[in-house]
mmCIF file of C-alpha atoms and ligand atoms in Angstrom:
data_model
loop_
_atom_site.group_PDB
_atom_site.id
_atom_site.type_symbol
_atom_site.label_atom_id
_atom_site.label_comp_id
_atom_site.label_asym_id
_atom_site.label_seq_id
_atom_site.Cartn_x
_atom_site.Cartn_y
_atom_site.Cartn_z
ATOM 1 C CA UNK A 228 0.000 0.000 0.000
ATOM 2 C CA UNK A 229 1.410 3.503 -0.654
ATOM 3 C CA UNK A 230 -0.078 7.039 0.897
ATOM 4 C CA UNK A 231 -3.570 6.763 -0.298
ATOM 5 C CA UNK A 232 -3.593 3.003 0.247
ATOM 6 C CA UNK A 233 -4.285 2.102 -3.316
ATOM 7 C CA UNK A 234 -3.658 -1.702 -3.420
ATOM 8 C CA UNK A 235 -0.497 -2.776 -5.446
ATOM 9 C CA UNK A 236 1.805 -6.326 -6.029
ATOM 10 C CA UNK A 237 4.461 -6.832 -3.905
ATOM 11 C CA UNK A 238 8.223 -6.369 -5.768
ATOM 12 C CA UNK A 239 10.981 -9.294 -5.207
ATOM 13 C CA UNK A 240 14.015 -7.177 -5.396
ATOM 14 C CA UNK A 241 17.136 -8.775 -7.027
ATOM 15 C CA UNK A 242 20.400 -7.878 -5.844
ATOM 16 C CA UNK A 243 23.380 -9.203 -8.099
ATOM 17 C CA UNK A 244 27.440 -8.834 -8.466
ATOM 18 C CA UNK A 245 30.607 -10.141 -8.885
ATOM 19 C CA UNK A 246 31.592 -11.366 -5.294
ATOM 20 C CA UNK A 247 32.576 -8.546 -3.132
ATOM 21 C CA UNK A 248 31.318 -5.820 -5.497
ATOM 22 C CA UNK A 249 28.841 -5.007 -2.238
ATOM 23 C CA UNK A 250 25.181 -6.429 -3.061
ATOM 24 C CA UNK A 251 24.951 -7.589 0.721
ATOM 25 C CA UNK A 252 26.251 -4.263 1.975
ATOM 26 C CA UNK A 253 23.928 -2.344 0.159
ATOM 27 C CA UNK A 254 20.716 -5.044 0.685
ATOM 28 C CA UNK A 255 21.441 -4.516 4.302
ATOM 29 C CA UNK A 256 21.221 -0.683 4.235
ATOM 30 C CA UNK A 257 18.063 -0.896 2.155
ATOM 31 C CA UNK A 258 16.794 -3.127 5.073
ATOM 32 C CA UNK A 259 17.961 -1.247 7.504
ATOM 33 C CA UNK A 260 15.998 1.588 6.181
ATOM 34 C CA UNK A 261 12.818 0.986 4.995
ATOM 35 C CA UNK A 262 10.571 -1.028 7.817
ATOM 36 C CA UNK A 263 8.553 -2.124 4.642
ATOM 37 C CA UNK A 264 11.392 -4.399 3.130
ATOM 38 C CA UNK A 265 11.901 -7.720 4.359
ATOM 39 C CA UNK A 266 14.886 -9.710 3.405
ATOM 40 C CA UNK A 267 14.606 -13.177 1.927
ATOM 41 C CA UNK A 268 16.982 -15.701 3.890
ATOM 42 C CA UNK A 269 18.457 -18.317 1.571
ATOM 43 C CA UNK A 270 19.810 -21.849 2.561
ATOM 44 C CA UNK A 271 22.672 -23.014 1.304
ATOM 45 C CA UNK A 272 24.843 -26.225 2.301
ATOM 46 C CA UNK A 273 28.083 -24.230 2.374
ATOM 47 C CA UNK A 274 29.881 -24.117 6.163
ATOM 48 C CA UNK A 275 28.848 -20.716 8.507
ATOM 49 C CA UNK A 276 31.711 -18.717 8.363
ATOM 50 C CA UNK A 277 32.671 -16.672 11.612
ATOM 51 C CA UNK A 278 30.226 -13.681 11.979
ATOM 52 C CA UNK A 279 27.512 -15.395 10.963
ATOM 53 C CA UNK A 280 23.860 -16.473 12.395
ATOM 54 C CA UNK A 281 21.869 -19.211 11.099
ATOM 55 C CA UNK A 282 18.548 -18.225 10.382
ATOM 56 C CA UNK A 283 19.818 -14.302 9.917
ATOM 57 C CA UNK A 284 22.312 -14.698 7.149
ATOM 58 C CA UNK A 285 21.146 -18.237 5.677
ATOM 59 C CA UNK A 286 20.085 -21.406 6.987
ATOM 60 C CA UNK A 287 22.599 -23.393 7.181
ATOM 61 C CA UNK A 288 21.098 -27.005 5.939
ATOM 62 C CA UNK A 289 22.954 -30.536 5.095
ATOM 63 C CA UNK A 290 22.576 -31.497 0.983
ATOM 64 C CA UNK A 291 20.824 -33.903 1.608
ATOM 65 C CA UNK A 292 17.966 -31.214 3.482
ATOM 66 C CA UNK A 293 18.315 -29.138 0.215
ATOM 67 C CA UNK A 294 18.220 -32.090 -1.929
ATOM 68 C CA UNK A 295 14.768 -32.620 -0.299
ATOM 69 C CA UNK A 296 13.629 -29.038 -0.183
ATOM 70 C CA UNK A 297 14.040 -29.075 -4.139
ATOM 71 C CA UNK A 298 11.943 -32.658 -4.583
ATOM 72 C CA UNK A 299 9.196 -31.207 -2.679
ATOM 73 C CA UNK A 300 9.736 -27.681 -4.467
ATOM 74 C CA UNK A 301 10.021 -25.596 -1.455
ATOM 75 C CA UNK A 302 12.654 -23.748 -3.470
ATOM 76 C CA UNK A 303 11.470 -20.835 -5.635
ATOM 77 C CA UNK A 304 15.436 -21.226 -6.851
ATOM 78 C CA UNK A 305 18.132 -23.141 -6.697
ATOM 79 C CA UNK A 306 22.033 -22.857 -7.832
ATOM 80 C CA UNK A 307 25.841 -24.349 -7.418
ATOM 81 C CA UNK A 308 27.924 -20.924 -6.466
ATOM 82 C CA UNK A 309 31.723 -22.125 -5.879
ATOM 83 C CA UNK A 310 30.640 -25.168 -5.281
ATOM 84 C CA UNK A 311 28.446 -24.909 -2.980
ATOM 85 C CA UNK A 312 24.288 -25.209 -3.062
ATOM 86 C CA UNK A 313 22.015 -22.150 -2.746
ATOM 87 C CA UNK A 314 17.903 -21.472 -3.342
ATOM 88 C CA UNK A 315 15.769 -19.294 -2.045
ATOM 89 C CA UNK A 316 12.784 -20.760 0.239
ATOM 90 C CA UNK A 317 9.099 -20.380 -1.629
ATOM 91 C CA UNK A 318 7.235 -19.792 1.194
ATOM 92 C CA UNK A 319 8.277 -16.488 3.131
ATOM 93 C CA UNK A 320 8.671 -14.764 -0.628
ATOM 94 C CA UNK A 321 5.149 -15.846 -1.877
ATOM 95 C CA UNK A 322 3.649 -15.005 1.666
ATOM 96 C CA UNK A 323 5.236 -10.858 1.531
ATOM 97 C CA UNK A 324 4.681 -10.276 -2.308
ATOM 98 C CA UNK A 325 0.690 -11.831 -2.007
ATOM 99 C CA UNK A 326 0.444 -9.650 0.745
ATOM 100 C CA UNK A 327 1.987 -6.501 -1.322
ATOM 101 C CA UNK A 328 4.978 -6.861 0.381
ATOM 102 C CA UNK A 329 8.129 -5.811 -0.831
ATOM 103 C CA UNK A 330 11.432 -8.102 -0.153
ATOM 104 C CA UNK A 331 14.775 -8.518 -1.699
ATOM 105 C CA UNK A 332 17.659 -10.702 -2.124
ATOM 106 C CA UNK A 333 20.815 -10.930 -2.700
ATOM 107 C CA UNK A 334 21.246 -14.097 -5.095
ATOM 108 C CA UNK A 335 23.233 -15.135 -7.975
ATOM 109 C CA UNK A 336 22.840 -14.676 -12.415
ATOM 110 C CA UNK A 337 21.394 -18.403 -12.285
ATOM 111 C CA UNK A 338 18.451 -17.903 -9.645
ATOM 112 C CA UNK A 339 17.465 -14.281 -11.326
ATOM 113 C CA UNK A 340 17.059 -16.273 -14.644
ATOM 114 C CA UNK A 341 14.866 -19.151 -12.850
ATOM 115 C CA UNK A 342 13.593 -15.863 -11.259
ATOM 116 C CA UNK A 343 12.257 -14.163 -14.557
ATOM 117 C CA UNK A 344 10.713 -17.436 -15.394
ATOM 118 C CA UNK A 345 8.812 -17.547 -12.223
ATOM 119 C CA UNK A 346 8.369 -14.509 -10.660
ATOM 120 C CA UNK A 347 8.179 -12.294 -13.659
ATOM 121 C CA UNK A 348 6.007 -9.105 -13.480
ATOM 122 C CA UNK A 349 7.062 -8.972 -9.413
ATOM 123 C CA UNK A 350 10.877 -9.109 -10.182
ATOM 124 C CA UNK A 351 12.757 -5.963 -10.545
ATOM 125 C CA UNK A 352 16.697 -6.768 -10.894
ATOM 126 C CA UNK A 353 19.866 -4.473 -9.969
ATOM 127 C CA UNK A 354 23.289 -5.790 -11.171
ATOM 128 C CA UNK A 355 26.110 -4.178 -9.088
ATOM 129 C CA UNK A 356 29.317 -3.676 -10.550
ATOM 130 C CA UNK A 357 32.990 -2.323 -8.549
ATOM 131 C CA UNK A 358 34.698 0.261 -10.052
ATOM 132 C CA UNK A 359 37.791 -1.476 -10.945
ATOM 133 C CA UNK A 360 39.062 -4.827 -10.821
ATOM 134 C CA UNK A 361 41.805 -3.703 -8.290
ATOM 135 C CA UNK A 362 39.079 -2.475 -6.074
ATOM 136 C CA UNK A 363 36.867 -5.597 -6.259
ATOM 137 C CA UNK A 364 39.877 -7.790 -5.491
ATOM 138 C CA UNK A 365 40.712 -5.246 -2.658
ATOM 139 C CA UNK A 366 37.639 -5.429 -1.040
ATOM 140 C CA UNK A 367 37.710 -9.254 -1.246
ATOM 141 C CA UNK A 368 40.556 -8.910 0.744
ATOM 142 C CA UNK A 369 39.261 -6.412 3.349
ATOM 143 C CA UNK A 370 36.450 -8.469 3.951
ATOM 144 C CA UNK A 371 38.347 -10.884 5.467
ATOM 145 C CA UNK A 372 36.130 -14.083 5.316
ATOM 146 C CA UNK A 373 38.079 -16.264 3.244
ATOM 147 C CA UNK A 374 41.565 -17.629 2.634
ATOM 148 C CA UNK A 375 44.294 -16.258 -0.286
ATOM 149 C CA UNK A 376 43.295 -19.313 -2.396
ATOM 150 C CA UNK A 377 39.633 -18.208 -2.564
ATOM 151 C CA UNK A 378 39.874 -14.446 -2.680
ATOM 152 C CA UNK A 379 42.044 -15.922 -6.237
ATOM 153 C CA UNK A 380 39.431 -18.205 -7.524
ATOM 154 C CA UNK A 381 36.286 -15.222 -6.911
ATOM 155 C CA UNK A 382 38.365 -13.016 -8.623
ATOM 156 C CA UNK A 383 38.616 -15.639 -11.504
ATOM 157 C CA UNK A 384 35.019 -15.880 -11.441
ATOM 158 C CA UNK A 385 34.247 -12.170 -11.792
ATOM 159 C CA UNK A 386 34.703 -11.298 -15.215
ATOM 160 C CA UNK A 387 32.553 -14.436 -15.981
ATOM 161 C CA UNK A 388 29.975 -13.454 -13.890
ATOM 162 C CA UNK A 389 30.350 -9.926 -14.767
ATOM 163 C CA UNK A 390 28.862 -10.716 -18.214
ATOM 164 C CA UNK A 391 24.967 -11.321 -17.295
ATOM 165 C CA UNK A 392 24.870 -7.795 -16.447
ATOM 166 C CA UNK A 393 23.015 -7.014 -19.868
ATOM 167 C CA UNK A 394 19.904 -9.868 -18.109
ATOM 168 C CA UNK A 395 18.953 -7.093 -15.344
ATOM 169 C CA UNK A 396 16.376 -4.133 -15.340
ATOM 170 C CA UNK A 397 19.114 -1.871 -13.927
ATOM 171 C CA UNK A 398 23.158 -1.397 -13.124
ATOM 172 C CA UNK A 399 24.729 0.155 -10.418
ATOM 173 C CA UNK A 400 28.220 1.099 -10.306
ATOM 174 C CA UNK A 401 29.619 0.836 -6.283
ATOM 175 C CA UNK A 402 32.002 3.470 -6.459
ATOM 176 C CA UNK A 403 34.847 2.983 -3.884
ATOM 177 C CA UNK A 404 33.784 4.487 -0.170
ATOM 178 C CA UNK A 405 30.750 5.612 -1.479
ATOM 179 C CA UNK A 406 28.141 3.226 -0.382
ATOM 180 C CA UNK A 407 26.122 5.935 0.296
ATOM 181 C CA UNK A 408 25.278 6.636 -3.302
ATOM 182 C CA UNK A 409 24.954 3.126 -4.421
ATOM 183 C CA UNK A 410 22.045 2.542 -1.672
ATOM 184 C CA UNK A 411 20.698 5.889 -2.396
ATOM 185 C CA UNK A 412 20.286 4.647 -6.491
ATOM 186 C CA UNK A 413 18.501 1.264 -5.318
ATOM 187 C CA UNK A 414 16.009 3.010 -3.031
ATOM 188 C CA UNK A 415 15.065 5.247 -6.225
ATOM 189 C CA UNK A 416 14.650 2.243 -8.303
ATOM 190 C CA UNK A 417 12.286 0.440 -5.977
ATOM 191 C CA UNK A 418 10.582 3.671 -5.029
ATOM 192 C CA UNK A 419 9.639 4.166 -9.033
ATOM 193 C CA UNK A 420 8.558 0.259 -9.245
ATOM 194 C CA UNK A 421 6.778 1.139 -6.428
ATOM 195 C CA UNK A 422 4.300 3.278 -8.489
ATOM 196 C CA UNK A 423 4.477 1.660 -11.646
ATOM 197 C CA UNK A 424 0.918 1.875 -13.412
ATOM 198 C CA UNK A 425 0.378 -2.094 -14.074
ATOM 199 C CA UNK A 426 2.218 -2.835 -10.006
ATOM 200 C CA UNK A 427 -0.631 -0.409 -8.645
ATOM 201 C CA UNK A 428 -3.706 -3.181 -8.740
ATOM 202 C CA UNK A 429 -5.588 -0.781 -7.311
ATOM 203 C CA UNK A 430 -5.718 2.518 -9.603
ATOM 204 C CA UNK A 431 -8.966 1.645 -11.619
ATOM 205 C CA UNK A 432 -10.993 1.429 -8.468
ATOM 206 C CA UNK A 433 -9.512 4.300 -6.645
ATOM 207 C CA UNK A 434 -9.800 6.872 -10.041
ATOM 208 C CA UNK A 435 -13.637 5.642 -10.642
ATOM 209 C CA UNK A 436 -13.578 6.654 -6.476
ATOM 210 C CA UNK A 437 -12.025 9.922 -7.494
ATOM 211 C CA UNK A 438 -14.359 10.463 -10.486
ATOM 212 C CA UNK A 439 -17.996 9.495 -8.490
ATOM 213 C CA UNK A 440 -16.640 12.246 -5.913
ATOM 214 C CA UNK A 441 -15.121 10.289 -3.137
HETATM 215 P P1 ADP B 255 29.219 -9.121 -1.962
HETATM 216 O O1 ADP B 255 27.996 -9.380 -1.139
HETATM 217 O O2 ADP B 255 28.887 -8.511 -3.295
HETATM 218 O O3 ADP B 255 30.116 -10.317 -2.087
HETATM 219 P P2 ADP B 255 29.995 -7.440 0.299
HETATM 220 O O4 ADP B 255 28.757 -6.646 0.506
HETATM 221 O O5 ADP B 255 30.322 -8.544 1.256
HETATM 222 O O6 ADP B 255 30.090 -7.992 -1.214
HETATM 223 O O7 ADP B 255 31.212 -6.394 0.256
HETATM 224 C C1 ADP B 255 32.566 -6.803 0.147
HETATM 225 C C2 ADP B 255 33.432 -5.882 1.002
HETATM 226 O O8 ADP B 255 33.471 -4.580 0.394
HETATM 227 C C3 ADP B 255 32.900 -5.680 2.434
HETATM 228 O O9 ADP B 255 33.994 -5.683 3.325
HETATM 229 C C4 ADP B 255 32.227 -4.313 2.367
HETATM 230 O O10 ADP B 255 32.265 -3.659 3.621
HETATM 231 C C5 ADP B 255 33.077 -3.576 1.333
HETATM 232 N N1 ADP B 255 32.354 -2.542 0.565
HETATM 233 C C6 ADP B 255 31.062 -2.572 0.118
HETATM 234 N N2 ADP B 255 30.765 -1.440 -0.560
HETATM 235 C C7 ADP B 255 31.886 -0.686 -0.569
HETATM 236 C C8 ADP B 255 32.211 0.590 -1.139
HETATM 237 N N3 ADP B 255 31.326 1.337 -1.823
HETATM 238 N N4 ADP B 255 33.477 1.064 -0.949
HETATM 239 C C9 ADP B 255 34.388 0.347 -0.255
HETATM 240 N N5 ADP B 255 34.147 -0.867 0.300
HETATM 241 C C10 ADP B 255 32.910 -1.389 0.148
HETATM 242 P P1 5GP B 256 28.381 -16.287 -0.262
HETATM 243 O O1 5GP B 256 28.655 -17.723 -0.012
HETATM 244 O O2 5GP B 256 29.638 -15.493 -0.501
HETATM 245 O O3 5GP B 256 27.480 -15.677 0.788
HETATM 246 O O4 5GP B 256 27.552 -16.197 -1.622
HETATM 247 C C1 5GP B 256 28.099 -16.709 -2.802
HETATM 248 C C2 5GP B 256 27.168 -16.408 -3.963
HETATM 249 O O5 5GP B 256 25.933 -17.131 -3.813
HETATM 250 C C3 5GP B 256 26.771 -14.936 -4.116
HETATM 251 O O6 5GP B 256 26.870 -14.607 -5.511
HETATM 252 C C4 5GP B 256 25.336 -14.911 -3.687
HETATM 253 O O7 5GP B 256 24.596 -13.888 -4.330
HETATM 254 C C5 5GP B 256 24.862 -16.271 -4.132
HETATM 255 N N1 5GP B 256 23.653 -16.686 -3.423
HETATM 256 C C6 5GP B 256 23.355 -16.519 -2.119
HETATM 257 N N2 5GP B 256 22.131 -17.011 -1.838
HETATM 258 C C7 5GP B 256 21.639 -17.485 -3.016
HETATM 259 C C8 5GP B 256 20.403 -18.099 -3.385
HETATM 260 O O8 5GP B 256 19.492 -18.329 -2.602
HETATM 261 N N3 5GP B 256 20.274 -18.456 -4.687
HETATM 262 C C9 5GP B 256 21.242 -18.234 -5.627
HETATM 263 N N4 5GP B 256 20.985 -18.583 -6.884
HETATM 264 N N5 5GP B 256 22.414 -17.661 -5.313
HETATM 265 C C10 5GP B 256 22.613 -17.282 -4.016
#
């Protein structure tokens, strides 16, 4: 619902990058700020690394869980990233956009395609992009999660994954220290979705209200 509570679809709001290029810096900000986001939590088989919560940055599940959790098709997405198994869980997603909630997620090329498939008229996609190659690979490093031998083999990865940028709705460059601006950009994008003609359900009722006088 927006000011004058004219119904509308929820949005499922796509966050994509190179590894370390900031798509879970920025979803968190967006979270952060708008009470009226909710994040989707993914599961993925891969091991918790230090700093993180189960049930707050994934859930943490065995493969044979996820193998499961696909069968039954609790997974509105599923992909291998490094090697490891990610998806998306149907239910909370389903529950916030039939509701005309909005809620976004920070997933890889391979779900947004199964995304576009599935999803379509509710997804709105943002590819994020570092400024430089040098800075991505720095700010693998900063991070600090994972060994020499992997902050190597993302950066191999990046200029492959780099190349679906041309398969989302918009681009963001994440210019170096200035997050600021990046988040800024993606809450303008969802705020226009937000009042997109055919996303606002609602309009032909409220402007034949408008029109009889009410
Ligand atoms: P991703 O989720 O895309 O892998 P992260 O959000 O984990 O990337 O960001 C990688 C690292 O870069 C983190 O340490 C984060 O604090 C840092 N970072 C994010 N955005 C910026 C920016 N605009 N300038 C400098 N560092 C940034
Ligand atoms: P990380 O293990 O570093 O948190 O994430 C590795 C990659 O997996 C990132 O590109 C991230 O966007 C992607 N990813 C995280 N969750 C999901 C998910 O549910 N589905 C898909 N397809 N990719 C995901």
């Amino acid at each position: 619902m927006n000011g004058t509570d004219i119904a509308r679809r929820g949005i499922l709001l796509v966050l994509s990058s190179p590894s370390g290029a900031g798509k879970t810096t920025i979803t968190r900000e967006l979270v952060a700020r708008d009470p009226n986001l909710r994040i989707s939590v993914s599961v993925t088989t891969r091991p918790k690394r230090a700093g993180e919560v189960d049930g707050q940055h994934y859930h943490f599940i065995t493969r044979a869980r996820f193998d499961d959790m696909v069968a039954k098709g609790e997974l509105l997405e599923h992909a291998i990233v490094f090697g490891n198994c990610y998806g998306t869980p149907r239910a909370p997603v389903e529950a916030v956009l039939s509701a005309g909630g909005d809620i976004v997620s920070d997933i890889d090329w391979q779900g947004t395609q199964q995304l576009k498939a599935s999803v379509r008229g509710d997804l709105v996609s943002v590819f994020v992009l570092p400024p430089s190659m040098a800075a991505l690979e720095e700010r693998l490093r900063t991070r600090a999660q994972d060994s020499p031998d992997v902050v190597r083999a993302r950066m191999a990865k990046s200029t492959d994954e780099m190349s679906h940028w041309p398969e989302y709705d918009y681009v963001v460059v994440n210019q170096n220290d200035d997050l600021e601006a990046s988040v800024r950009r993606v809450q303008a994008i969802l705020a226009a979705e937000r009042v997109r003609r055919d996303r606002q359900t609602g309009l032909a009722d409220f402007v034949n209200r408008l029109r009889s006088g009410g």
